Short mmCIF file of C-alpha atoms and ligand atoms in Angstrom, two decimals:
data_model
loop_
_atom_site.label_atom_id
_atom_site.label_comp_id
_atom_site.label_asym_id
_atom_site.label_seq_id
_atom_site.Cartn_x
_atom_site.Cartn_y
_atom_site.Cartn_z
CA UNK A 192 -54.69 -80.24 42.96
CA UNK A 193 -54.53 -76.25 43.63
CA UNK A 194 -52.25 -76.67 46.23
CA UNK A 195 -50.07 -78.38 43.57
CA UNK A 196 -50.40 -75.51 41.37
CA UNK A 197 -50.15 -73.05 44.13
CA UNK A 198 -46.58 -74.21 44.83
CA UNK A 199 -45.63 -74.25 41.42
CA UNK A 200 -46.92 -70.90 40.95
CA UNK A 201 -44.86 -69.68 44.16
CA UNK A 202 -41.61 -71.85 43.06
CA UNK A 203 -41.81 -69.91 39.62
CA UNK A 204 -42.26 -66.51 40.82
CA UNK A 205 -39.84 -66.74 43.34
CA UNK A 206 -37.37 -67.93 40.63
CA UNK A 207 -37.85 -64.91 38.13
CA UNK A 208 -35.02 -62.59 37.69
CA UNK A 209 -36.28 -59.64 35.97
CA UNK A 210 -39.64 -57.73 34.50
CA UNK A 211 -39.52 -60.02 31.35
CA UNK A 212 -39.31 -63.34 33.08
CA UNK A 213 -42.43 -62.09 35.30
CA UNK A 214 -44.36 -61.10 32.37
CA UNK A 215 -44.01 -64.85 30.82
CA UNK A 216 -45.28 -66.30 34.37
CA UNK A 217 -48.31 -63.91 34.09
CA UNK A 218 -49.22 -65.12 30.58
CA UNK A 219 -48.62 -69.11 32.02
CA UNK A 220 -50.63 -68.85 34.80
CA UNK A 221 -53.60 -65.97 34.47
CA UNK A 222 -53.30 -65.55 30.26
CA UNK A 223 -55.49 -66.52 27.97
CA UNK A 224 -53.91 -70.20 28.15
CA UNK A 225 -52.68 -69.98 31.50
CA UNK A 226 -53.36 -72.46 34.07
CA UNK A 227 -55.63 -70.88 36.32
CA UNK A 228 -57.76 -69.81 33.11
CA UNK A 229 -58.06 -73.08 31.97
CA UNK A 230 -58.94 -74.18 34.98
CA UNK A 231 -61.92 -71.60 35.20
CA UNK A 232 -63.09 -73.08 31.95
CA UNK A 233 -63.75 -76.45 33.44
CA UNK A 234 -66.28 -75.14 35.91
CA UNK A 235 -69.32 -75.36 34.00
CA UNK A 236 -68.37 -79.43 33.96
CA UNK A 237 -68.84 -80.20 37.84
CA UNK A 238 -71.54 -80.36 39.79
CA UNK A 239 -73.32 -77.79 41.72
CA UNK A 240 -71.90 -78.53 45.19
CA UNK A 241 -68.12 -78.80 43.42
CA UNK A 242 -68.39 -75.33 41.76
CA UNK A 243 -68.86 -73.99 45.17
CA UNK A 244 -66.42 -75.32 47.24
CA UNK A 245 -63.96 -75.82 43.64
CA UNK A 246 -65.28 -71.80 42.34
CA UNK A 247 -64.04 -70.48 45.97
CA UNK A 248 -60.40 -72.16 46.06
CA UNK A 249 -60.26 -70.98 42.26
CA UNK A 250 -61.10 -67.32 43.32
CA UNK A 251 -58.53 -67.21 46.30
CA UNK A 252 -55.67 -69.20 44.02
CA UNK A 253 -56.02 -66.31 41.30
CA UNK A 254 -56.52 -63.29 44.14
CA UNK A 255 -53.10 -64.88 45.36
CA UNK A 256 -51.52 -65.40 42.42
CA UNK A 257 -52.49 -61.61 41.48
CA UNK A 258 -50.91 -60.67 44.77
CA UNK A 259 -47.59 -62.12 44.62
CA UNK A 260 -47.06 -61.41 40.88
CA UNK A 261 -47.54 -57.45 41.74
CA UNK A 262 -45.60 -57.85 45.15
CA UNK A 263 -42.53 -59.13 42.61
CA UNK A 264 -43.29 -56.54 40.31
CA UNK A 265 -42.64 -53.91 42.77
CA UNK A 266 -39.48 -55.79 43.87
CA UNK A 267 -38.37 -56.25 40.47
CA UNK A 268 -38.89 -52.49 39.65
CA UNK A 269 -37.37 -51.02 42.68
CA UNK A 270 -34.01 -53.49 41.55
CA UNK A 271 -33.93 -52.18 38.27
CA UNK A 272 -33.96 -48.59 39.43
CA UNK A 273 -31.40 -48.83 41.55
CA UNK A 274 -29.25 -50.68 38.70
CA UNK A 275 -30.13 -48.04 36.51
CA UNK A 276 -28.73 -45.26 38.87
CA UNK A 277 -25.58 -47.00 39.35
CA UNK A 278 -24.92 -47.21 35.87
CA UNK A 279 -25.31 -43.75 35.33
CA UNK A 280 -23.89 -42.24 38.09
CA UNK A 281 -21.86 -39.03 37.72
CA UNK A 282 -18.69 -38.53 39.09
CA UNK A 283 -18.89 -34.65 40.21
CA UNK A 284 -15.56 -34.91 40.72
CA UNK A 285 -14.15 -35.71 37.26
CA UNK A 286 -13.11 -32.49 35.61
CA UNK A 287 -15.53 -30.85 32.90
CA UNK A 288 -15.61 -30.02 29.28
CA UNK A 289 -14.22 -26.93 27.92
CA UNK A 290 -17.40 -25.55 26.13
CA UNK A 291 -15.54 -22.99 23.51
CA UNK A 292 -18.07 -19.60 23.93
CA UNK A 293 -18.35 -17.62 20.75
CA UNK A 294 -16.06 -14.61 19.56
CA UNK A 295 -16.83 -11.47 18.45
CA UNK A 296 -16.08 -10.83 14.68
CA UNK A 297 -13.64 -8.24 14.68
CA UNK A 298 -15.95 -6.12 12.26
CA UNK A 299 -18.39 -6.32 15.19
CA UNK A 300 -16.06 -5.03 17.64
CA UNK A 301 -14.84 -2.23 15.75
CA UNK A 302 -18.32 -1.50 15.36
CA UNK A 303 -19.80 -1.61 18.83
CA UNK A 304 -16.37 0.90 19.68
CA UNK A 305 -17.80 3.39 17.19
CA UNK A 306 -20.96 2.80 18.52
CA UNK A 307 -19.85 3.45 21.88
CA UNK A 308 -17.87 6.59 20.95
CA UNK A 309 -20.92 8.13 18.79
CA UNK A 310 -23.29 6.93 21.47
CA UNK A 311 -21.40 9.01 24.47
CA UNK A 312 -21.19 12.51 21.70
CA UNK A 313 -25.19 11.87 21.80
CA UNK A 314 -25.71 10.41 18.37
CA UNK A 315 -28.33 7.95 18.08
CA UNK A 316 -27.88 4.53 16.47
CA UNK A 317 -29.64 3.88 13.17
CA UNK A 318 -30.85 1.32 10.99
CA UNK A 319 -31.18 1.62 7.17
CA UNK A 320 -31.99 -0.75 4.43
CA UNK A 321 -29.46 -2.68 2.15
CA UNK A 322 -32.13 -2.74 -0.76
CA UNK A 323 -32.43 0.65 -1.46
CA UNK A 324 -34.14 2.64 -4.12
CA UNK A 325 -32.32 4.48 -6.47
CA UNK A 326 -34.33 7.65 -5.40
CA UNK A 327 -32.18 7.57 -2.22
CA UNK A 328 -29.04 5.68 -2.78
CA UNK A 329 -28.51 8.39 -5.39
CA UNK A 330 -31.22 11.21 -6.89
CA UNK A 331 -32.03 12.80 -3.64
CA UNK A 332 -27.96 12.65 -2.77
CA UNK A 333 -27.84 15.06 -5.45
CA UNK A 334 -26.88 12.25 -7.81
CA UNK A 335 -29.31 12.19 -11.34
CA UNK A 336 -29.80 10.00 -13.34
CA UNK A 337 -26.91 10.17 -15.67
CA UNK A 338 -24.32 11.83 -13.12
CA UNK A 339 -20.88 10.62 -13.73
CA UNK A 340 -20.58 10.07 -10.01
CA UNK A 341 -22.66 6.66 -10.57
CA UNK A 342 -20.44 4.60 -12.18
CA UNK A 343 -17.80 5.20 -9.49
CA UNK A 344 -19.86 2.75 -7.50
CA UNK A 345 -21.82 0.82 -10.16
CA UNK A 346 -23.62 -1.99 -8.18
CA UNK A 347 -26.09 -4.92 -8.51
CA UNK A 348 -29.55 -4.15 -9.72
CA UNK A 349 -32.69 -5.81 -9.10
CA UNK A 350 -34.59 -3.81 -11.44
CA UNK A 351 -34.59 0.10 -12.83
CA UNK A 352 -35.83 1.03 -9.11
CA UNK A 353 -33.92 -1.19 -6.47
CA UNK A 354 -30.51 -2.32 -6.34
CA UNK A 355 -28.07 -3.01 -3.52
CA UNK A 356 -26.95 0.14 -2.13
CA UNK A 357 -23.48 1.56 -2.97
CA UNK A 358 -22.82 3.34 0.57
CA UNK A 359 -24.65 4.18 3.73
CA UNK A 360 -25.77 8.19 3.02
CA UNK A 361 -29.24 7.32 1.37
CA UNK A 362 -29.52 6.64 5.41
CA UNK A 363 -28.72 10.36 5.47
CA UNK A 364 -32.13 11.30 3.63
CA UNK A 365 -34.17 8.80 5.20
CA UNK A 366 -33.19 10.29 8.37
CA UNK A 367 -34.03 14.13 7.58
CA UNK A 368 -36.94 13.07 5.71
CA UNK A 369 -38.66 10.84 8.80
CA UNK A 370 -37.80 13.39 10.98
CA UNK A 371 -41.82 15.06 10.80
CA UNK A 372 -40.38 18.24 12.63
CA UNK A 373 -37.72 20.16 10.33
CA UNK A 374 -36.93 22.24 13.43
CA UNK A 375 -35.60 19.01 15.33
CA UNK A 376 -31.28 18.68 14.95
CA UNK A 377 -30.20 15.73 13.85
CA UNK A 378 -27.24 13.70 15.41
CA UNK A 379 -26.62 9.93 13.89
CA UNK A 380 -25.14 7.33 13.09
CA UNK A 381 -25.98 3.96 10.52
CA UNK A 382 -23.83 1.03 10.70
CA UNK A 383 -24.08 -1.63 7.96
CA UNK A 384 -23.36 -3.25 4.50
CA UNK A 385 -23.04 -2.20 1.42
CA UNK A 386 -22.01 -3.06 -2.05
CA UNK A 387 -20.10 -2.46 -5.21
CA UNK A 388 -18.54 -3.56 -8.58
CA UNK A 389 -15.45 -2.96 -6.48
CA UNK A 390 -12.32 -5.12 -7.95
CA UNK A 391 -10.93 -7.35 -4.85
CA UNK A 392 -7.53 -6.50 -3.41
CA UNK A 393 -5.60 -5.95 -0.23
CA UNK A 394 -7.54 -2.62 0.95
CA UNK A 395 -11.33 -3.25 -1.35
CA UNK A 396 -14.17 -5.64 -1.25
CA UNK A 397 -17.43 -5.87 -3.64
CA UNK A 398 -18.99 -5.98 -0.23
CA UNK A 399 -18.11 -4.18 2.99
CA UNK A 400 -19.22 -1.98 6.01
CA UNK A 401 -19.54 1.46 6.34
CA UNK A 402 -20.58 3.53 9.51
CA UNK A 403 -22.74 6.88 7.76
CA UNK A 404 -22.66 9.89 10.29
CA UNK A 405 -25.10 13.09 9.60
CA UNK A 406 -25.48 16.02 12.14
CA UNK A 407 -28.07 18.71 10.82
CA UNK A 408 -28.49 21.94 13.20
CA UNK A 409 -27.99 25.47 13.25
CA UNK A 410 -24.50 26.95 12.71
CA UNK A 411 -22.84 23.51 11.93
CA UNK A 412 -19.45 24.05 9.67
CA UNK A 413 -16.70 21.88 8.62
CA UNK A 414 -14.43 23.01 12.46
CA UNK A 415 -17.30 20.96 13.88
CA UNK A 416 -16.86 17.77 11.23
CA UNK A 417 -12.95 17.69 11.80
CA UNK A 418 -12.95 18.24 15.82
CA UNK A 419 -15.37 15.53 16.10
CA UNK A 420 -13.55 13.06 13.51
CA UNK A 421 -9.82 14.42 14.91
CA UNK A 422 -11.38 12.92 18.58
CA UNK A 423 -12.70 9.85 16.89
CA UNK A 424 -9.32 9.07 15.69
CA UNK A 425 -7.63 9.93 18.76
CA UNK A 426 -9.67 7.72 20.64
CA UNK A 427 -9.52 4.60 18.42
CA UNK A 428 -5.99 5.05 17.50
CA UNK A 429 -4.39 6.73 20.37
CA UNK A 430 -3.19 10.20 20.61
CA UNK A 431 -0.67 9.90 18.84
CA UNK A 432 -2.18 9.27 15.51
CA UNK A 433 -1.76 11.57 12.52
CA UNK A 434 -5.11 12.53 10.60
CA UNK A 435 -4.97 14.02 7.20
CA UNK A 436 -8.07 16.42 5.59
CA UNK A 437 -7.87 16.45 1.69
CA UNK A 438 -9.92 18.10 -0.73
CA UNK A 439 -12.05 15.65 -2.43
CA UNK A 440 -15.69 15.74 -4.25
CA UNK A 441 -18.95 14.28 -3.44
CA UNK A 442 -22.06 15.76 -4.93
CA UNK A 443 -23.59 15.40 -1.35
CA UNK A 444 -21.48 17.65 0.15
CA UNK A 445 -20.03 20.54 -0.67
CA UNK A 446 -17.28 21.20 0.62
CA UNK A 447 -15.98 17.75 0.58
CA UNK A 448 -13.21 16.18 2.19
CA UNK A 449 -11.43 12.34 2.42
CA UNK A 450 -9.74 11.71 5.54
CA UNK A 451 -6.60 9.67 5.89
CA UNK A 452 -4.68 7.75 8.93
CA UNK A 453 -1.37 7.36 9.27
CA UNK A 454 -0.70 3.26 7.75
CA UNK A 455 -0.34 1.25 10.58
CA UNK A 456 1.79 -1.16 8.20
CA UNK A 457 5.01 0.80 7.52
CA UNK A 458 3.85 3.84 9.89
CA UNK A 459 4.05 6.02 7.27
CA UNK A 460 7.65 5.18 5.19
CA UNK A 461 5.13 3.91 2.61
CA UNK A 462 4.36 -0.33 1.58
CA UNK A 463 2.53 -2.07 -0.22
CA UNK A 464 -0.32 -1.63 1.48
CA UNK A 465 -0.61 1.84 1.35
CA UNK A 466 0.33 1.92 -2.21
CA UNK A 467 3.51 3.66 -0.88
CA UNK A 468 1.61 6.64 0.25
CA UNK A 469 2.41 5.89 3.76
CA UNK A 470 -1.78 7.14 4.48
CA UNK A 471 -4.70 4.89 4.71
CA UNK A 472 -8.30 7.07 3.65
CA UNK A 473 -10.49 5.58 6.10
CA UNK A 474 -14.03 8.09 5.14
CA UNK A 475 -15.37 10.32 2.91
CA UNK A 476 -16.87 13.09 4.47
CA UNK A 477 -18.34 17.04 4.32
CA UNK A 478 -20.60 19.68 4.71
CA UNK A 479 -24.35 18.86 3.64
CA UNK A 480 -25.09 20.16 0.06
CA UNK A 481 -27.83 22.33 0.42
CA UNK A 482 -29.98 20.70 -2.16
CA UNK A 483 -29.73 17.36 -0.13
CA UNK A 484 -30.86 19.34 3.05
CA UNK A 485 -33.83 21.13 1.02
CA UNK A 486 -34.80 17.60 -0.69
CA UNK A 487 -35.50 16.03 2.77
CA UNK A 488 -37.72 18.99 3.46
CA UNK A 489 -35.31 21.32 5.82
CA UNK A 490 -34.81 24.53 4.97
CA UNK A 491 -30.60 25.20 4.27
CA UNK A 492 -30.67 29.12 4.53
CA UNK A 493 -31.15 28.00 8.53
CA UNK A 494 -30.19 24.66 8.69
CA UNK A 495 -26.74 23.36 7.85
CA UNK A 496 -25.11 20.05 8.48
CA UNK A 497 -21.34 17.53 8.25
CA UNK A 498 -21.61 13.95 6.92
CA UNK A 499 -19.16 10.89 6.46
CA UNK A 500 -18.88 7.84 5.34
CA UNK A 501 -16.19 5.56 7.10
CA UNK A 502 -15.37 1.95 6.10
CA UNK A 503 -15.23 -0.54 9.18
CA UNK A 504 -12.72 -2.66 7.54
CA UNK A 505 -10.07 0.22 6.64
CA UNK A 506 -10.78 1.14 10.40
CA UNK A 507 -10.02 -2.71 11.79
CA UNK A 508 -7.57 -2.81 9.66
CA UNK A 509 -5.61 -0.25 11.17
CA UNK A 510 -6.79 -0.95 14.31
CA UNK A 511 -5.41 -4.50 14.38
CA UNK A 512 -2.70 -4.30 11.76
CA UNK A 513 -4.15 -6.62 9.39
CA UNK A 514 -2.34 -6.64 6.21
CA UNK A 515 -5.26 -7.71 3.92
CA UNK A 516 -8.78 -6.90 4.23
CA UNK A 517 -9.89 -10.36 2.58
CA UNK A 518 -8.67 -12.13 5.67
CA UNK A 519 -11.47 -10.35 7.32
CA UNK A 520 -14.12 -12.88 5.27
CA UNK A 521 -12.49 -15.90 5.08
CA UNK A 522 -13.90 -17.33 8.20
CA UNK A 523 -9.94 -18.58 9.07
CA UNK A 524 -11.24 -19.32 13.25
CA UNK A 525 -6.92 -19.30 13.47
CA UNK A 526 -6.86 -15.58 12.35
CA UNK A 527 -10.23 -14.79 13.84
CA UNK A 528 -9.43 -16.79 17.64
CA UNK A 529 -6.73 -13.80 17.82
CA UNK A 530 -9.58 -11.20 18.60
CA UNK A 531 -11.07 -10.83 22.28
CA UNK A 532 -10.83 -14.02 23.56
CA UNK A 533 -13.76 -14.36 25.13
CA UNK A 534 -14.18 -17.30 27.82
C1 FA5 B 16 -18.69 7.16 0.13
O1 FA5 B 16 -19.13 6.02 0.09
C2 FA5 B 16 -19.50 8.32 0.60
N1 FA5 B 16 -20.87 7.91 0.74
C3 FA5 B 16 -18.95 8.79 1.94
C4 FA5 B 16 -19.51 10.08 2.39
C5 FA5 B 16 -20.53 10.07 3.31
C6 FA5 B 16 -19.03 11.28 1.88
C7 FA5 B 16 -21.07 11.28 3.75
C8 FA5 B 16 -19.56 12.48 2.31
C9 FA5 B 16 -20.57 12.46 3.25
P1 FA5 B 16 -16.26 6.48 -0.53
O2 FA5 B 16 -16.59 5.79 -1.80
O3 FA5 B 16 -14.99 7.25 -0.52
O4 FA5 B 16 -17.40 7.45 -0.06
O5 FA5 B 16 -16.23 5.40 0.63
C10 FA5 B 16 -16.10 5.75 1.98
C11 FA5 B 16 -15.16 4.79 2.71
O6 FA5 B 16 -15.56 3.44 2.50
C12 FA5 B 16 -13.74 4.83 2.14
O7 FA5 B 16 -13.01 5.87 2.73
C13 FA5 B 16 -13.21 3.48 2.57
O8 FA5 B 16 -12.83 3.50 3.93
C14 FA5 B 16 -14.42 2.61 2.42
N2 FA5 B 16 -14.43 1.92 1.13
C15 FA5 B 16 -14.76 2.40 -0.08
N3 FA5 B 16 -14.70 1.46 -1.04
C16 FA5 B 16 -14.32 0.32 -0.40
C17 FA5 B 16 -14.10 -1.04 -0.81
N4 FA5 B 16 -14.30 -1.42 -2.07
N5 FA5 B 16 -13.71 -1.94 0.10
C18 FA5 B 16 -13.55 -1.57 1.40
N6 FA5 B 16 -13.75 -0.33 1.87
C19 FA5 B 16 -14.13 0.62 0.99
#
């Protein structure tokens, strides 16, 4: 009778195809309800002599079935490995993807020039913050309370103290005024945003960039502000390029200056861009005012010191010819894809 069942057990094993069909011959012969169980329920029925000789061929039918089931198991696995690696095996020889590697913006590569240029005069690189009090974004700039100056760059207000800030000189102050030595010069620069009730057109934003410069040392005069912003332009724009000083007024400096490129539109005949002007005012700029010097704890009968204020966009602008600063926002990846292709 267990040879019977013996073959049947071999005849089904060896006909299984795969893991599942296995798993069903396990359950039908060792399960719960499989043969060989229900055989091993029968024993306490037969006689003493019978459960030995019957116990014994029971034992070595389920040690064999065990055996073969796992040997097929291993068989069965090894099979469906293999299948497995066939069906996803990679043809190194197919050509790849293009994987498209992000640009820079080009307001991030005008900055990192200016950077670069800054960086190799000495000036260090730093960091301000774009909610500013009003104690630095204008009081200590030599702004009060109800200067006129202010509503030239009216902004957004959190509340009487903080608001966005309208350019990058509180930076300026911060700078003196963390500097614990007052005997120290002072050579940097602060790239970053800034904000203001600005009407939107070809050359303004409510938002935009501005690079702040400050040196602060001994003998510095305005020669020292124009050689250093005459190179600057020479070395963004090439030597060729025209730079024009003109008196202007900021209550930070004194005196005060606004500093125009040729327009790299109409190169000079005068457009629409440059409101027919045929110049492009890329900064603000001058000496230190001496109360701004003495509020961030230096002393200006020895110290002295330039400033300025450039705007990144008017400088990409020119750089790259761009006709209208808003395409510089408007995430267009056609107009952007044109900048430093990167690969
Ligand atoms: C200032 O913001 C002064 N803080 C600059 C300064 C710094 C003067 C240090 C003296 C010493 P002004 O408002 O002119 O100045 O702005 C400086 C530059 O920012 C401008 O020359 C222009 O390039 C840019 N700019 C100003 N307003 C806008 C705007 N709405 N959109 C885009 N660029 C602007």
């Amino acid at each position: 009778m267990l040879d019977k069942l013996k073959l049947e057990i071999i005849d089904k094993v060896n006909d299984v195809n795969n893991l599942e069909e296995l798993k069903q011959v396990k359950v039908e012969t060792l399960g719960k309800k499989g043969a060989i169980t229900q055989l091993t329920k029968t024993m306490k029925d037969k006689s003493e002599e019978e459960k030995k000789t019957f116990g014994k061929q029971l034992h070595e039918l389920k040690e064999y079935t065990n055996i073969i089931l796992d040997q097929k198991e291993k068989f069965l696995l090894k099979q469906k490995i293999k299948a497995d690696i066939e069906a996803e095996k990679i043809d190194i020889f197919l050509p790849g993807y293009e994987f498209a590697a992000g640009l820079y913006h080009p307001l991030t590569l005008v900055t990192k020039e200016i950077e670069d240029f800054f960086s190799s005069l000495g000036y260090s690189i730093n960091e301000g913050n774009e909610v500013e009090e009003d104690k630095y974004n204008f009081e200590m700039l030599n702004i009060p309370k109800d200067h006129p100056a202010r509503d030239m760059q009216d902004t957004f207000y959190f509340n009487a103290e903080e608001l966005l800030r309208t350019h990058t000189s509180p930076v300026q102050v911060r700078t003196m005024e963390n500097n614990d030595d007052k005997t120290t010069p002072v050579r940097m620069i602060c790239p970053g945003k800034v904000y203001r009730r600005d009407e939107d057109d070809a050359t303004h934003s409510h938002q935009f960039m501005q690079v702040e410069g400050l040196v602060v040392d001994k003998n510095i005069s305005l020669a020292d502000l124009k050689g250093t912003l005459e190179l600057f332009a020479k070395k963004m724009f090439g030597d060729n390029t025209k730079v024009r000083f003109r008196p202007s007024y900021f209550p930070f400096t004194e005196p005060s200056v606004e500093v125009d490129l040729t327009c790299h539109i109409c190169k000079g005949k005068g457009c629409s861009v440059c409101k027919n002007t045929g110049w492009i005012e890329i900064l603000g700029a001058g000496q230190v005012h001496p109360n701004v010097i003495e509020a961030a704890g230096y002393d200006p009968n020895i110290y002295q010191g330039f400033a300025f204020g450039l705007g990144i966009e008017r400088v990409a602008m020119l750089k790259y010819g761009i006709d209208d600063i808003r395409h510089l926002y408007n995430n267009n990846l056609g107009f952007l894809n044109q900048f430093n292709k990167v690969k």
